[in-house]
Short mmCIF file of C-alpha atoms in Angstrom, two decimals:
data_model
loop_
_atom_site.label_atom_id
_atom_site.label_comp_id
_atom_site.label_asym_id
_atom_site.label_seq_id
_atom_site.Cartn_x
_atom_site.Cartn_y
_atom_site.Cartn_z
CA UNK D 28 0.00 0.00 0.00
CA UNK D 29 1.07 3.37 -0.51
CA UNK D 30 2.02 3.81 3.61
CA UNK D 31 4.63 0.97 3.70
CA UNK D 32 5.69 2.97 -0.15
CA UNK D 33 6.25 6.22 2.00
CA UNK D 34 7.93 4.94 4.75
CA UNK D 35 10.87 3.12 2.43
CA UNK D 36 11.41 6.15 0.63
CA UNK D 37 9.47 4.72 -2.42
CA UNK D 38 7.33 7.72 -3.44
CA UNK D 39 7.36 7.44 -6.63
CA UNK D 40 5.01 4.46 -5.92
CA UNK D 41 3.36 5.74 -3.00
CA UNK D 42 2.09 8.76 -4.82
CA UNK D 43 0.34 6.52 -7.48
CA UNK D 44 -0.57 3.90 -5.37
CA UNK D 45 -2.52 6.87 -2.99
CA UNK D 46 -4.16 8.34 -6.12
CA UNK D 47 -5.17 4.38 -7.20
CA UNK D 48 -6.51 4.33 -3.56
CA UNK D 49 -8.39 7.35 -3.61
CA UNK D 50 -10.45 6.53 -6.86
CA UNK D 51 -11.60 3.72 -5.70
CA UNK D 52 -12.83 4.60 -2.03
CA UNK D 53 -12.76 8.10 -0.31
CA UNK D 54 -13.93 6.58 2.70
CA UNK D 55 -12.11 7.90 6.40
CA UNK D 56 -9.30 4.98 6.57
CA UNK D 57 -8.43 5.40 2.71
CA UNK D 58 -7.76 9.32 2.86
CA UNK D 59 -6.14 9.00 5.85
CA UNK D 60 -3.90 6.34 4.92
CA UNK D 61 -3.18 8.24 1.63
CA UNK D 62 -2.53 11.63 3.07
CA UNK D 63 -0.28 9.98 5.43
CA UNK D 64 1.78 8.49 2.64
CA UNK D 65 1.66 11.66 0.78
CA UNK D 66 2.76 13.98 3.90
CA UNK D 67 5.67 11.36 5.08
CA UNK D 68 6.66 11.98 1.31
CA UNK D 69 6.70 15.86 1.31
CA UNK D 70 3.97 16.07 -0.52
CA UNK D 71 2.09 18.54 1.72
CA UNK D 72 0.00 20.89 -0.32
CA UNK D 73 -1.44 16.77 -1.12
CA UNK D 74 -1.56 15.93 1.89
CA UNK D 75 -3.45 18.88 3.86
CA UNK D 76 -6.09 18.65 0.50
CA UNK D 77 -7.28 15.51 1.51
CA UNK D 78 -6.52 16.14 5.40
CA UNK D 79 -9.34 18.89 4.32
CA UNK D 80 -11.79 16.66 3.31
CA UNK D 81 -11.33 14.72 5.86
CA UNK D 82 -12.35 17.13 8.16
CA UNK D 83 -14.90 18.09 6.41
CA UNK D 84 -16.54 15.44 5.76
CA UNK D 85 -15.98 13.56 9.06
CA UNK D 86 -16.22 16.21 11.76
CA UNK D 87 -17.61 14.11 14.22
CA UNK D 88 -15.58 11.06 14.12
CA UNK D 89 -13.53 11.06 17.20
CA UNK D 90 -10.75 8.91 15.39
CA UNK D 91 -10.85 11.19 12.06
CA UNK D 92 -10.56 14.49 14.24
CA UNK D 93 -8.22 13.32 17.10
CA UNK D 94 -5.57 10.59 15.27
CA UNK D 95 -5.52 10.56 11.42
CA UNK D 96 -5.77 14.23 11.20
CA UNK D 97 -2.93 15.29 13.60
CA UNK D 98 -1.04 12.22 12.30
CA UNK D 99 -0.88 13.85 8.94
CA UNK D 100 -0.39 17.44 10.07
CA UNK D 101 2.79 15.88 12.57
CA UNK D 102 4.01 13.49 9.39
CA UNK D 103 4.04 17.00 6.91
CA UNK D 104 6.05 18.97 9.84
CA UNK D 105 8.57 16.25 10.55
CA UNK D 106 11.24 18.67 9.09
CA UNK D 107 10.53 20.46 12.17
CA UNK D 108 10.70 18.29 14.63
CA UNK D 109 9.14 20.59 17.61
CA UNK D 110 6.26 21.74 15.48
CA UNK D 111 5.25 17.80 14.81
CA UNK D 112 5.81 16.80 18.74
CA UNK D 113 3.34 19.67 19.58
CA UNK D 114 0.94 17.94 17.20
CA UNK D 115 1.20 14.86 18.43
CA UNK D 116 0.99 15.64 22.18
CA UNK D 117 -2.66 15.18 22.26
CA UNK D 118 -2.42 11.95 20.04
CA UNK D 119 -0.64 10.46 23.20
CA UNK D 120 -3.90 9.26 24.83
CA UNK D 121 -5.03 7.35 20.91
CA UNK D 122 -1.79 6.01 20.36
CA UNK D 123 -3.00 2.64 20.97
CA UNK D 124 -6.28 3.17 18.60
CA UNK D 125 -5.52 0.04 15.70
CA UNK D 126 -6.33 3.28 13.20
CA UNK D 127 -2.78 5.23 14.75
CA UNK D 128 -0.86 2.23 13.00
CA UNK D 129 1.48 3.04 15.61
CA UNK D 130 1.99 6.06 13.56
CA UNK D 131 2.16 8.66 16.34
CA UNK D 132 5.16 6.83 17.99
CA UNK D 133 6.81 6.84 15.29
CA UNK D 134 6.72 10.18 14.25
CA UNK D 135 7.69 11.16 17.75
CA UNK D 136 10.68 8.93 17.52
CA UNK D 137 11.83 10.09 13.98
CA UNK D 138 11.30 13.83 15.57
CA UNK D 139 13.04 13.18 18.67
CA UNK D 140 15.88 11.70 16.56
CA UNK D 141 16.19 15.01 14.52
CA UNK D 142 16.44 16.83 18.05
CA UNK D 143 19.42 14.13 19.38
CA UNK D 144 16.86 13.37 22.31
CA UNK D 145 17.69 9.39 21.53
CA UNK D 146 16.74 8.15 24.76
CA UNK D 147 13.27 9.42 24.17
CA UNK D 148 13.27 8.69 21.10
CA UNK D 149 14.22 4.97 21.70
CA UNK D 150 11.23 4.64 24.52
CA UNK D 151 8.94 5.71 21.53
CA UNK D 152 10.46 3.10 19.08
CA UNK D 153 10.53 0.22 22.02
CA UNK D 154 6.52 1.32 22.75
CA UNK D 155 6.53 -0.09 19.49
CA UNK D 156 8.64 -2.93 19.43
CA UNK D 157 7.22 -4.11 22.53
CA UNK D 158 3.41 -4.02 20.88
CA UNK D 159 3.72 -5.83 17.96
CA UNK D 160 0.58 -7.93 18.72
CA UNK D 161 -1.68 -5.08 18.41
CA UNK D 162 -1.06 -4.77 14.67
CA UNK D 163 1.24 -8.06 13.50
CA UNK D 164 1.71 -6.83 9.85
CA UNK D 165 1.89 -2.96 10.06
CA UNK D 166 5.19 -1.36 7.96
CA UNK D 167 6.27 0.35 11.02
CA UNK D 168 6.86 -2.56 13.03
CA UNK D 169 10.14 -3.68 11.37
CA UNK D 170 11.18 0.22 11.11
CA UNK D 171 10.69 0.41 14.82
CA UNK D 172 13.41 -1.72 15.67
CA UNK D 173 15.83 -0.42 13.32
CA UNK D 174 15.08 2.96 14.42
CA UNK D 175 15.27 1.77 18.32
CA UNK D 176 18.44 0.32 17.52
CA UNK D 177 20.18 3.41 15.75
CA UNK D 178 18.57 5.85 18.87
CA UNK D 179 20.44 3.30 21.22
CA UNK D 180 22.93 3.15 19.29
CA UNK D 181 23.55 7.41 18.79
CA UNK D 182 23.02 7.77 22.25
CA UNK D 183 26.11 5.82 23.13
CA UNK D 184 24.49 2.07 24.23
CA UNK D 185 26.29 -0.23 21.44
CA UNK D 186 25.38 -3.13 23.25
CA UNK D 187 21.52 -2.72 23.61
CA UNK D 188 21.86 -1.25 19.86
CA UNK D 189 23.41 -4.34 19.09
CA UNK D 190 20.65 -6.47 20.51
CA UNK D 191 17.87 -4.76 18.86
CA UNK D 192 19.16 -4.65 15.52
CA UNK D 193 19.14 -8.48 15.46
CA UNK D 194 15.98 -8.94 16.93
#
C-alpha cells in the first residue's frame, strides 16, 4: 500500500498507489492512509487537500478528528521536529487506537531523533517494538526496531543497539 511505499522512501510508488486508492474509495481509513503516505513523502500541499476533506466530511468522528488528522499534520512537519511533537501531544492518549498504526510513535521517535533526544526517542520506538501484537503486519513494526536500535545506538548504548538490531 502506498504507507509501507512512504515509509521506504518509495514515493514514486506511494504517490500513485494513494491516487489508485483514492479513486476507488474516499472513505475515512483510505484518505487518511493516503494523506499519510503523501505527507511522510513531502507532498504537503497533497496531503493537507485531503486532510481537508477529511475534516470536512468527518467532523464528528472522534478517530478522524483526534488521530488521522494530527497524524498527517505531525508526518508533513517532521522537518521540524518541535512543530510535529506539539501535534502529536494530544495523540498520546489514541496512540494505541488500531487506526494510529502506531503512527504517532513513530513520528515522535523520527522527531526526537532530529532533536538528538535518543533516549526518548528509543522509549517511543521500544513502545513499538514491545506491541507488535496489536497490529502483527503494520510497515512500522520492522522500522521500529531499526530505528530503536540506531537511537540506542547514537546515544552511546552499542550493546543494547546491538541487541535490537538483530531482533
Amino acid at each position: 500500500d502506498a504507507t509501507s511505499h512512504a515509509v521506504v522512501g518509495q514515493c514514486a510508488e506511494a504517490r500513485r498507489e494513494a491516487a489508485a486508492a483514492i479513486q476507488l474509495s474516499r472513505d475515512s481509513s483510505t484518505l487518511g492512509s493516503a494523506a499519510r503516505a503523501l505527507a511522510w513523502c513531502g507532498a504537503g500541499a497533497e496531503a493537507a487537500a485531503i486532510s481537508s476533506e477529511l475534516s470536512r466530511r468527518f467532523p464528528q468522528a472522534t478517530l478522524t478528528t483526534h488521530v488521522l488528522l494530527p497524524v498527517i499534520a505531525a508526518a508533513t512537519a517532521i522537518r521540524q521536529p518541535e512543530r510535529a511533537l506539539d501535534l502529536l501531544e494530544p495523540v498520546r492518549r489514541f496512540d494505541r487506537a488500531p487506526v494510529a498504526e502506531f503512527w504517532p510513535m513513530y513520528l515522535r521517535g523520527q522527531a526526537l531523533l532530529k532533536l538528538k533526544r535518543y533516549a526518548d526517542a528509543a522509549e517511543e520506538f521500544r513502545s513499538i517494538v514491545d506491541h507488535r501484537g496489536e497490529l502483527a503486519d503494520a510497515p512500522l513494526y520492522p522500522l521500529a526496531h531499526l530505528s530503536l536500535g540506531r537511537a540506542l545506538a547514537l546515544g552511546g548504548d552499542r550493546p543494547a543497539a546491538r541487541e535490537a538490531y538483530v531482533a
